């Protein structure tokens, strides 16, 4: 998929990187592929099809909130509504402010007429609405949700003809909890933003280039990136990603790419990532994880079909990303509007769990552990370190897909009969990798494939000729779960 790449900042002349292909084949052969996937949760009584809407999680009321509008029956104007999703059913909460003064319908274009965000420090839910019409540029109007109605609290970011056109007027909004800022962005007024500091909204001029490549475009998406502690903005033209530094926008130097295409972004604080549903090259949807400047495609079954101006939000209580609606467009006009509800369950967090104990060697019991808090995150390097080894000599890293069975033999397997009393084999052996022993410590690395939820097992066998008759000892085992 164009514009996507794996990346890592880890570098060491002493590391040995195992083949992703070897691990991926082993995982497939053991049928340990993850069950993580998009699930179609569309029911009979959900919201009508729509595009240009917005979603967020309301932490006070404990549901995913959606605001948007759809073409009124009979083809005259639009109907604006507020809905909530609890994981089982949609509930209509009432009306909502009309976007585009009810005359310029966002359902007929691939742009976001609405934006939703929650100010973290106060748990206030804010809605921004584009009020431009077919003939007049209008400001973005901001409302606050009290659980039953919307109250206007601010307005601004009126576009100028020199800074954008109506067909591209698109809103995005996200909260930076560290800076105590909720930032509202309009791609037709990208030389300014509106910022809420927990007390009041204010309009701020920002330094940003106005030529192509500036943060403007259509189908804008914004989310807070917890790994970088900054808001990230995808301008929707598939070329650039930007970060908010508290005062203005910085263009990201992407690892091996310049963007991720149009799509939706939602912040996943539990996994310290932004999760995106994107259209790389504008042709094929893919789920990605974004951390700073690194975008990792995730090997997941197909989810929502190709569409634009959809909406997505993360439910931290249920630990799922919720996705709704959007439109298929030809020449800027909607040919199909979608009213489907999807949920993405990314499964367990990346983890390494020690299993059992090792056996005594010439310098103590070898100890296998993740190095410096390293985690087996999809698309990154996972690094282990085994200590208490002989000061020199070969070290072998075992990788397997089972800790219960090896070719019909139950695990763990007592190695006493082979001349290594007290030592146990704790993993099947799909591959053996060398690890470099430097003064009694061996560091080993593996590039983790994007197979979320898949599990494999590790164990270190150092050459230790004075320890026992076999000339090998064994470390503890380690259970590895791939995640974000």
Short mmCIF file of C-alpha atoms in Angstrom, two decimals:
data_model
loop_
_atom_site.label_atom_id
_atom_site.label_comp_id
_atom_site.label_asym_id
_atom_site.label_seq_id
_atom_site.Cartn_x
_atom_site.Cartn_y
_atom_site.Cartn_z
CA UNK A 1 0.00 0.00 0.00
CA UNK A 2 1.58 3.26 -1.10
CA UNK A 3 2.56 5.66 1.63
CA UNK A 4 2.86 3.04 4.38
CA UNK A 5 6.02 1.60 5.90
CA UNK A 6 7.44 -0.08 8.94
CA UNK A 7 9.95 1.88 10.96
CA UNK A 8 12.10 1.77 14.08
CA UNK A 9 14.67 3.99 15.69
CA UNK A 10 16.48 1.07 17.38
CA UNK A 11 20.05 0.53 16.19
CA UNK A 12 22.79 -1.73 17.53
CA UNK A 13 25.76 -3.39 15.83
CA UNK A 14 25.41 -6.30 18.24
CA UNK A 15 21.80 -7.20 17.47
CA UNK A 16 20.64 -10.11 15.37
CA UNK A 17 17.37 -9.55 13.54
CA UNK A 18 15.32 -12.67 12.87
CA UNK A 19 13.38 -12.94 9.63
CA UNK A 20 9.79 -11.68 9.67
CA UNK A 21 9.00 -14.25 7.02
CA UNK A 22 10.21 -17.13 9.20
CA UNK A 23 8.10 -15.97 12.12
CA UNK A 24 5.03 -15.26 9.99
CA UNK A 25 5.18 -18.71 8.38
CA UNK A 26 5.56 -20.31 11.80
CA UNK A 27 2.56 -18.44 13.13
CA UNK A 28 0.43 -19.43 10.15
CA UNK A 29 1.49 -23.07 10.35
CA UNK A 30 0.43 -23.17 14.00
CA UNK A 31 -2.96 -21.61 13.23
CA UNK A 32 -2.22 -18.96 15.85
CA UNK A 33 -3.41 -16.06 13.75
CA UNK A 34 -5.35 -13.45 15.65
CA UNK A 35 -9.11 -13.14 15.70
CA UNK A 36 -8.84 -9.36 15.76
CA UNK A 37 -10.91 -7.85 12.98
CA UNK A 38 -13.56 -5.39 11.95
CA UNK A 39 -17.03 -6.63 12.88
CA UNK A 40 -20.17 -5.38 11.13
CA UNK A 41 -22.55 -4.38 13.94
CA UNK A 42 -25.23 -2.84 11.72
CA UNK A 43 -28.71 -3.35 13.15
CA UNK A 44 -32.25 -2.68 12.00
CA UNK A 45 -32.84 0.57 13.91
CA UNK A 46 -29.66 2.54 13.39
CA UNK A 47 -29.19 6.07 12.06
CA UNK A 48 -30.04 6.73 8.41
CA UNK A 49 -27.10 6.75 5.96
CA UNK A 50 -25.03 9.92 6.02
CA UNK A 51 -21.64 11.51 5.36
CA UNK A 52 -19.76 14.49 6.74
CA UNK A 53 -20.74 13.60 10.33
CA UNK A 54 -18.54 13.31 13.45
CA UNK A 55 -18.13 10.97 16.44
CA UNK A 56 -16.44 10.96 19.85
CA UNK A 57 -16.69 9.10 23.17
CA UNK A 58 -18.60 10.96 25.89
CA UNK A 59 -16.81 10.04 29.15
CA UNK A 60 -19.49 11.55 31.38
CA UNK A 61 -22.40 9.61 29.89
CA UNK A 62 -20.47 6.53 28.82
CA UNK A 63 -21.41 6.23 25.17
CA UNK A 64 -20.12 7.03 21.70
CA UNK A 65 -21.78 10.20 20.46
CA UNK A 66 -22.49 10.92 16.79
CA UNK A 67 -23.74 14.15 15.22
CA UNK A 68 -24.53 14.61 11.55
CA UNK A 69 -27.21 15.13 8.96
CA UNK A 70 -28.69 13.29 6.02
CA UNK A 71 -30.87 14.26 3.05
CA UNK A 72 -34.43 14.88 4.16
CA UNK A 73 -37.08 12.58 2.73
CA UNK A 74 -38.36 14.07 -0.48
CA UNK A 75 -35.01 15.65 -1.32
CA UNK A 76 -35.50 19.06 0.31
CA UNK A 77 -32.81 20.12 2.80
CA UNK A 78 -31.29 17.91 5.47
CA UNK A 79 -32.18 16.45 8.85
CA UNK A 80 -29.59 17.00 11.61
CA UNK A 81 -29.55 14.56 14.52
CA UNK A 82 -27.65 13.48 17.64
CA UNK A 83 -27.25 9.73 18.27
CA UNK A 84 -25.45 7.58 20.83
CA UNK A 85 -24.04 4.04 20.59
CA UNK A 86 -23.62 1.79 23.65
CA UNK A 87 -22.17 -1.23 21.90
CA UNK A 88 -25.53 -2.91 21.40
CA UNK A 89 -27.88 -0.32 19.92
CA UNK A 90 -28.14 3.24 18.65
CA UNK A 91 -30.34 5.73 20.51
CA UNK A 92 -31.65 8.95 18.98
CA UNK A 93 -30.88 11.75 21.46
CA UNK A 94 -32.62 14.54 19.56
CA UNK A 95 -31.84 17.15 16.98
CA UNK A 96 -28.56 18.90 16.23
CA UNK A 97 -27.41 22.18 14.66
CA UNK A 98 -27.73 22.29 10.90
CA UNK A 99 -24.53 22.43 8.91
CA UNK A 100 -24.20 24.71 5.90
CA UNK A 101 -27.38 26.61 6.89
CA UNK A 102 -29.41 23.70 5.55
CA UNK A 103 -28.89 24.72 1.94
CA UNK A 104 -25.46 23.38 1.01
CA UNK A 105 -25.69 19.68 1.76
CA UNK A 106 -22.54 17.95 3.05
CA UNK A 107 -24.04 14.64 1.97
CA UNK A 108 -23.29 15.65 -1.62
CA UNK A 109 -19.58 16.20 -1.07
CA UNK A 110 -16.64 14.42 0.49
CA UNK A 111 -16.03 16.80 3.39
CA UNK A 112 -16.62 16.92 7.13
CA UNK A 113 -19.21 19.53 8.00
CA UNK A 114 -19.07 18.49 11.67
CA UNK A 115 -16.29 17.84 14.20
CA UNK A 116 -16.52 16.47 17.75
CA UNK A 117 -13.98 16.41 20.57
CA UNK A 118 -13.84 16.11 24.36
CA UNK A 119 -11.75 18.52 26.43
CA UNK A 120 -9.89 16.11 28.69
CA UNK A 121 -9.49 18.28 31.79
CA UNK A 122 -13.19 19.16 32.03
CA UNK A 123 -14.82 16.26 30.11
CA UNK A 124 -16.78 18.84 28.08
CA UNK A 125 -18.06 17.59 24.72
CA UNK A 126 -17.74 20.17 21.95
CA UNK A 127 -19.31 20.16 18.50
CA UNK A 128 -18.08 22.34 15.63
CA UNK A 129 -20.38 22.99 12.67
CA UNK A 130 -19.56 24.49 9.27
CA UNK A 131 -22.17 27.18 8.47
CA UNK A 132 -21.07 28.07 4.93
CA UNK A 133 -23.76 28.06 2.26
CA UNK A 134 -23.67 27.70 -1.50
CA UNK A 135 -23.25 31.47 -1.83
CA UNK A 136 -21.66 32.65 1.42
CA UNK A 137 -18.66 31.67 3.51
CA UNK A 138 -19.76 31.14 7.09
CA UNK A 139 -17.88 30.64 10.37
CA UNK A 140 -17.39 27.43 12.26
CA UNK A 141 -19.82 27.53 15.21
CA UNK A 142 -18.95 25.65 18.42
CA UNK A 143 -21.55 24.07 20.72
CA UNK A 144 -21.36 22.28 24.10
CA UNK A 145 -23.34 19.10 24.92
CA UNK A 146 -25.14 18.77 28.27
CA UNK A 147 -26.55 15.31 27.66
CA UNK A 148 -29.80 16.51 26.16
CA UNK A 149 -29.15 19.63 24.08
CA UNK A 150 -26.47 21.68 22.33
CA UNK A 151 -25.62 25.23 23.49
CA UNK A 152 -23.60 27.61 21.32
CA UNK A 153 -20.39 28.81 23.00
CA UNK A 154 -18.15 30.27 20.26
CA UNK A 155 -17.69 30.90 16.54
CA UNK A 156 -14.86 31.78 14.18
CA UNK A 157 -12.61 30.60 11.34
CA UNK A 158 -14.69 32.22 8.61
CA UNK A 159 -12.96 31.29 5.32
CA UNK A 160 -11.76 33.87 2.85
CA UNK A 161 -11.98 33.29 -0.89
CA UNK A 162 -8.18 33.43 -1.11
CA UNK A 163 -7.69 30.66 1.47
CA UNK A 164 -10.06 27.97 0.32
CA UNK A 165 -13.18 27.05 -1.56
CA UNK A 166 -16.55 25.87 -0.39
CA UNK A 167 -16.12 22.44 -1.91
CA UNK A 168 -13.17 21.83 0.43
CA UNK A 169 -14.41 23.43 3.66
CA UNK A 170 -13.71 20.67 6.14
CA UNK A 171 -13.46 20.69 9.93
CA UNK A 172 -11.31 18.72 12.34
CA UNK A 173 -11.00 18.92 16.13
CA UNK A 174 -8.99 17.14 18.83
CA UNK A 175 -7.81 17.64 22.40
CA UNK A 176 -4.19 17.75 23.59
CA UNK A 177 -4.48 16.89 27.32
CA UNK A 178 -0.85 17.72 28.10
CA UNK A 179 -1.18 21.25 26.78
CA UNK A 180 -4.78 21.58 28.00
CA UNK A 181 -5.86 22.60 24.51
CA UNK A 182 -8.74 21.54 22.31
CA UNK A 183 -7.88 22.65 18.77
CA UNK A 184 -10.42 23.31 16.01
CA UNK A 185 -9.12 23.36 12.44
CA UNK A 186 -10.79 24.39 9.18
CA UNK A 187 -9.03 23.59 5.94
CA UNK A 188 -10.55 26.70 4.34
CA UNK A 189 -9.06 28.92 7.07
CA UNK A 190 -5.79 27.10 7.69
CA UNK A 191 -3.90 30.27 8.64
CA UNK A 192 -5.88 30.26 11.91
CA UNK A 193 -7.17 27.82 14.51
CA UNK A 194 -9.57 28.07 17.43
CA UNK A 195 -8.25 26.86 20.79
CA UNK A 196 -10.09 26.06 24.02
CA UNK A 197 -7.96 26.21 27.19
CA UNK A 198 -10.52 24.90 29.64
CA UNK A 199 -12.03 28.35 30.17
CA UNK A 200 -12.64 30.09 26.86
CA UNK A 201 -12.27 29.70 23.09
CA UNK A 202 -9.89 32.00 21.23
CA UNK A 203 -8.81 32.37 17.61
CA UNK A 204 -5.09 32.22 16.93
CA UNK A 205 -3.09 32.98 13.82
CA UNK A 206 -0.68 30.17 12.94
CA UNK A 207 2.37 30.08 10.73
CA UNK A 208 1.64 27.72 7.89
CA UNK A 209 2.57 27.67 4.21
CA UNK A 210 -0.29 28.44 1.86
CA UNK A 211 1.09 26.61 -1.17
CA UNK A 212 0.29 23.00 -1.99
CA UNK A 213 1.43 20.81 0.88
CA UNK A 214 0.03 23.07 3.57
CA UNK A 215 -2.45 21.45 5.93
CA UNK A 216 -5.49 21.88 3.73
CA UNK A 217 -7.48 19.40 1.68
CA UNK A 218 -10.67 17.44 2.02
CA UNK A 219 -11.81 14.74 4.43
CA UNK A 220 -9.56 16.07 7.21
CA UNK A 221 -8.92 13.82 10.21
CA UNK A 222 -7.43 14.77 13.60
CA UNK A 223 -6.56 12.76 16.71
CA UNK A 224 -4.26 12.97 19.72
CA UNK A 225 -1.14 10.83 19.34
CA UNK A 226 -0.23 9.67 22.86
CA UNK A 227 3.14 8.29 21.71
CA UNK A 228 4.23 11.76 20.56
CA UNK A 229 2.08 13.70 23.06
CA UNK A 230 0.80 15.85 20.19
CA UNK A 231 -2.30 16.21 18.02
CA UNK A 232 -1.79 14.77 14.55
CA UNK A 233 -3.65 16.08 11.50
CA UNK A 234 -4.16 14.20 8.25
CA UNK A 235 -5.09 16.81 5.68
CA UNK A 236 -6.97 14.30 3.54
CA UNK A 237 -5.12 14.85 0.29
CA UNK A 238 -3.00 11.79 0.98
CA UNK A 239 0.31 13.62 1.02
CA UNK A 240 1.16 15.05 4.42
CA UNK A 241 0.78 14.58 8.15
CA UNK A 242 1.11 17.46 10.60
CA UNK A 243 1.59 17.79 14.37
CA UNK A 244 0.31 20.56 16.63
CA UNK A 245 3.08 21.93 18.87
CA UNK A 246 0.85 24.19 20.97
CA UNK A 247 1.41 27.23 18.73
CA UNK A 248 1.32 25.99 15.14
CA UNK A 249 1.71 23.07 12.75
CA UNK A 250 4.89 21.07 12.08
CA UNK A 251 5.05 18.84 9.03
CA UNK A 252 6.07 15.29 9.92
CA UNK A 253 9.00 13.68 8.15
CA UNK A 254 7.40 10.29 7.67
CA UNK A 255 9.43 7.09 7.89
CA UNK A 256 9.68 6.01 4.27
CA UNK A 257 6.53 7.85 3.20
CA UNK A 258 4.82 11.22 3.13
CA UNK A 259 1.26 10.40 4.16
CA UNK A 260 -1.44 7.83 4.64
CA UNK A 261 -4.22 8.89 2.30
CA UNK A 262 -7.73 9.92 3.19
CA UNK A 263 -9.46 8.25 6.08
CA UNK A 264 -10.35 8.40 9.77
CA UNK A 265 -8.17 8.56 12.86
CA UNK A 266 -8.93 7.83 16.52
CA UNK A 267 -6.69 7.96 19.56
CA UNK A 268 -6.10 4.72 21.46
CA UNK A 269 -4.54 5.67 24.80
CA UNK A 270 -4.46 2.05 26.00
CA UNK A 271 -2.08 1.11 23.18
CA UNK A 272 -0.32 4.48 23.05
CA UNK A 273 -1.15 4.80 19.34
CA UNK A 274 -3.44 6.46 16.84
CA UNK A 275 -5.49 3.92 14.90
CA UNK A 276 -6.46 4.81 11.37
CA UNK A 277 -8.80 3.48 8.72
CA UNK A 278 -7.25 4.90 5.56
CA UNK A 279 -7.39 4.75 1.79
CA UNK A 280 -3.80 4.45 0.61
CA UNK A 281 -3.70 5.54 -3.00
CA UNK A 282 -7.46 6.18 -2.67
CA UNK A 283 -8.26 2.64 -3.78
CA UNK A 284 -8.11 0.11 -0.92
CA UNK A 285 -9.06 0.56 2.74
CA UNK A 286 -6.48 -0.52 5.30
CA UNK A 287 -6.18 -0.32 9.06
CA UNK A 288 -2.96 1.26 10.31
CA UNK A 289 -1.30 2.25 13.56
CA UNK A 290 0.39 5.63 13.78
CA UNK A 291 3.08 6.49 16.33
CA UNK A 292 4.91 9.74 15.72
CA UNK A 293 6.22 9.59 12.15
CA UNK A 294 5.88 5.82 11.76
CA UNK A 295 2.85 4.24 10.10
CA UNK A 296 2.35 0.49 10.44
CA UNK A 297 -0.20 -1.39 8.30
CA UNK A 298 -2.05 -4.04 10.31
CA UNK A 299 -2.77 -7.47 8.87
CA UNK A 300 -6.51 -7.53 9.49
CA UNK A 301 -9.39 -8.93 7.44
CA UNK A 302 -11.39 -6.47 5.37
CA UNK A 303 -13.61 -3.97 7.13
CA UNK A 304 -15.67 -1.06 5.83
CA UNK A 305 -15.71 -0.64 2.06
CA UNK A 306 -14.24 2.31 0.18
CA UNK A 307 -15.95 5.55 1.19
CA UNK A 308 -15.22 9.11 2.30
CA UNK A 309 -16.43 11.52 4.99
CA UNK A 310 -17.13 8.73 7.47
CA UNK A 311 -16.51 8.96 11.24
CA UNK A 312 -14.65 6.91 13.85
CA UNK A 313 -14.17 7.09 17.63
CA UNK A 314 -12.52 4.98 20.34
CA UNK A 315 -14.59 3.60 23.21
CA UNK A 316 -12.05 3.17 26.08
CA UNK A 317 -14.45 1.24 28.32
CA UNK A 318 -15.28 -1.43 25.75
CA UNK A 319 -11.81 -1.10 24.14
CA UNK A 320 -13.13 -0.94 20.57
CA UNK A 321 -12.99 1.58 17.74
CA UNK A 322 -16.45 2.42 16.38
CA UNK A 323 -16.93 3.41 12.73
CA UNK A 324 -20.08 4.66 11.00
CA UNK A 325 -21.28 5.72 7.57
CA UNK A 326 -19.67 7.77 4.84
CA UNK A 327 -20.28 8.16 1.15
CA UNK A 328 -19.08 6.93 -2.22
CA UNK A 329 -18.46 9.80 -4.60
CA UNK A 330 -18.07 10.47 -8.30
CA UNK A 331 -17.02 13.97 -9.28
CA UNK A 332 -17.64 15.27 -5.74
CA UNK A 333 -21.25 14.06 -5.66
CA UNK A 334 -22.44 11.20 -3.51
CA UNK A 335 -23.62 8.16 -5.46
CA UNK A 336 -24.12 6.07 -2.31
CA UNK A 337 -24.49 6.96 1.36
CA UNK A 338 -23.69 4.33 3.98
CA UNK A 339 -25.46 3.68 7.28
CA UNK A 340 -23.41 0.72 8.50
CA UNK A 341 -21.88 0.39 11.97
CA UNK A 342 -18.52 -1.33 12.44
CA UNK A 343 -16.38 -2.09 15.47
CA UNK A 344 -12.67 -2.86 15.53
CA UNK A 345 -11.32 -5.00 18.36
CA UNK A 346 -7.53 -4.91 18.39
CA UNK A 347 -7.26 -7.63 21.01
CA UNK A 348 -4.66 -7.92 23.77
CA UNK A 349 -1.84 -5.48 24.32
CA UNK A 350 1.67 -6.36 23.22
CA UNK A 351 3.28 -8.33 26.03
CA UNK A 352 6.19 -10.51 27.09
CA UNK A 353 5.59 -12.89 30.01
CA UNK A 354 8.41 -15.00 31.55
CA UNK A 355 7.54 -18.69 31.97
CA UNK A 356 9.16 -21.14 34.35
CA UNK A 357 12.80 -20.97 35.42
CA UNK A 358 16.12 -21.79 33.88
CA UNK A 359 18.75 -24.22 35.11
CA UNK A 360 22.06 -23.55 36.84
CA UNK A 361 25.06 -22.92 34.62
CA UNK A 362 28.67 -21.97 35.29
CA UNK A 363 27.64 -18.35 36.08
CA UNK A 364 24.24 -18.86 37.59
CA UNK A 365 20.76 -19.33 36.11
CA UNK A 366 20.31 -17.74 32.65
CA UNK A 367 17.58 -15.09 32.75
CA UNK A 368 15.61 -14.17 29.61
CA UNK A 369 13.76 -10.83 29.71
CA UNK A 370 12.53 -8.06 27.44
CA UNK A 371 15.26 -5.44 27.14
CA UNK A 372 14.45 -2.06 28.66
CA UNK A 373 10.70 -2.50 28.53
CA UNK A 374 10.72 -3.50 24.87
CA UNK A 375 7.34 -4.80 23.67
CA UNK A 376 6.39 -6.94 20.64
CA UNK A 377 4.51 -4.17 18.83
CA UNK A 378 3.39 -4.82 15.27
CA UNK A 379 5.81 -3.38 12.75
CA UNK A 380 8.58 -2.71 15.27
CA UNK A 381 11.61 -4.50 16.67
CA UNK A 382 11.25 -6.55 19.82
CA UNK A 383 14.49 -6.96 21.79
CA UNK A 384 15.36 -9.49 24.48
CA UNK A 385 18.41 -9.85 26.70
CA UNK A 386 19.62 -13.01 28.41
CA UNK A 387 22.01 -12.62 31.33
CA UNK A 388 24.06 -14.91 33.64
CA UNK A 389 25.69 -16.62 30.66
CA UNK A 390 29.28 -17.87 30.31
CA UNK A 391 31.58 -14.98 29.46
CA UNK A 392 31.94 -16.27 25.91
CA UNK A 393 30.73 -18.95 23.56
CA UNK A 394 27.70 -19.55 21.34
CA UNK A 395 24.17 -18.71 22.44
CA UNK A 396 21.07 -20.05 20.68
CA UNK A 397 17.67 -18.35 20.69
CA UNK A 398 14.75 -20.74 20.20
CA UNK A 399 11.48 -19.54 18.70
CA UNK A 400 8.36 -21.69 18.70
CA UNK A 401 4.61 -21.49 18.37
CA UNK A 402 3.70 -23.76 21.28
CA UNK A 403 4.64 -24.18 24.92
CA UNK A 404 2.49 -27.30 25.29
CA UNK A 405 3.53 -29.63 22.47
CA UNK A 406 6.55 -30.24 20.24
CA UNK A 407 5.98 -32.79 17.51
CA UNK A 408 3.67 -34.83 19.73
CA UNK A 409 5.91 -34.58 22.80
CA UNK A 410 4.40 -32.68 25.74
CA UNK A 411 6.14 -29.52 26.92
CA UNK A 412 7.93 -28.57 29.05
CA UNK A 413 10.36 -31.42 28.37
CA UNK A 414 12.81 -32.56 31.05
CA UNK A 415 16.35 -32.64 29.60
CA UNK A 416 17.82 -34.73 32.40
CA UNK A 417 18.08 -37.83 30.19
CA UNK A 418 20.16 -35.81 27.74
CA UNK A 419 22.66 -34.93 30.44
CA UNK A 420 21.21 -31.61 31.62
CA UNK A 421 19.56 -32.22 35.00
CA UNK A 422 17.22 -29.47 36.12
CA UNK A 423 16.93 -28.06 32.60
CA UNK A 424 13.66 -27.96 30.68
CA UNK A 425 12.77 -27.27 27.07
CA UNK A 426 9.84 -24.86 27.28
CA UNK A 427 9.01 -24.14 23.63
CA UNK A 428 8.60 -25.92 20.35
CA UNK A 429 11.38 -25.13 17.91
CA UNK A 430 10.29 -23.60 14.62
CA UNK A 431 13.53 -21.68 14.20
CA UNK A 432 16.88 -21.30 15.94
CA UNK A 433 18.68 -17.96 15.81
CA UNK A 434 22.18 -17.11 17.04
CA UNK A 435 22.56 -14.41 19.67
CA UNK A 436 25.86 -12.62 20.24
CA UNK A 437 27.32 -13.28 23.68
CA UNK A 438 29.18 -10.26 25.02
CA UNK A 439 30.70 -10.86 28.44
CA UNK A 440 27.85 -13.05 29.63
CA UNK A 441 24.88 -11.20 28.16
CA UNK A 442 23.18 -11.90 24.83
CA UNK A 443 20.90 -9.42 23.08
CA UNK A 444 18.54 -10.65 20.35
CA UNK A 445 16.02 -8.81 18.15
CA UNK A 446 13.14 -9.75 15.92
CA UNK A 447 11.06 -7.65 13.52
CA UNK A 448 7.45 -8.18 14.58
CA UNK A 449 4.93 -8.82 11.79
CA UNK A 450 1.56 -7.00 11.98
CA UNK A 451 -0.39 -10.12 13.05
CA UNK A 452 -2.24 -8.76 16.08
CA UNK A 453 -3.01 -11.25 18.84
CA UNK A 454 -0.66 -13.92 17.51
CA UNK A 455 1.45 -15.70 20.15
CA UNK A 456 4.89 -17.26 20.03
CA UNK A 457 7.43 -18.49 22.57
CA UNK A 458 11.14 -17.91 23.21
CA UNK A 459 13.90 -19.62 25.16
CA UNK A 460 17.69 -19.17 25.26
CA UNK A 461 20.12 -22.11 25.22
CA UNK A 462 23.73 -21.07 25.95
CA UNK A 463 26.72 -23.29 25.25
CA UNK A 464 28.18 -24.05 28.69
CA UNK A 465 30.54 -27.07 28.51
CA UNK A 466 31.39 -27.15 32.22
CA UNK A 467 27.78 -26.99 33.46
CA UNK A 468 26.63 -30.54 32.65
CA UNK A 469 27.07 -33.52 30.36
CA UNK A 470 25.02 -31.96 27.56
CA UNK A 471 27.17 -28.84 27.50
CA UNK A 472 24.08 -26.64 27.32
CA UNK A 473 21.92 -24.89 29.87
CA UNK A 474 18.51 -23.26 29.43
CA UNK A 475 16.94 -19.99 30.41
CA UNK A 476 13.36 -19.48 31.48
CA UNK A 477 10.81 -19.39 28.69
CA UNK A 478 8.93 -16.34 27.47
CA UNK A 479 5.42 -15.99 26.04
CA UNK A 480 5.16 -13.24 23.44
CA UNK A 481 1.82 -11.73 22.33
CA UNK A 482 1.87 -9.41 19.31
CA UNK A 483 -0.12 -6.23 19.80
CA UNK A 484 0.05 -2.46 19.54
#
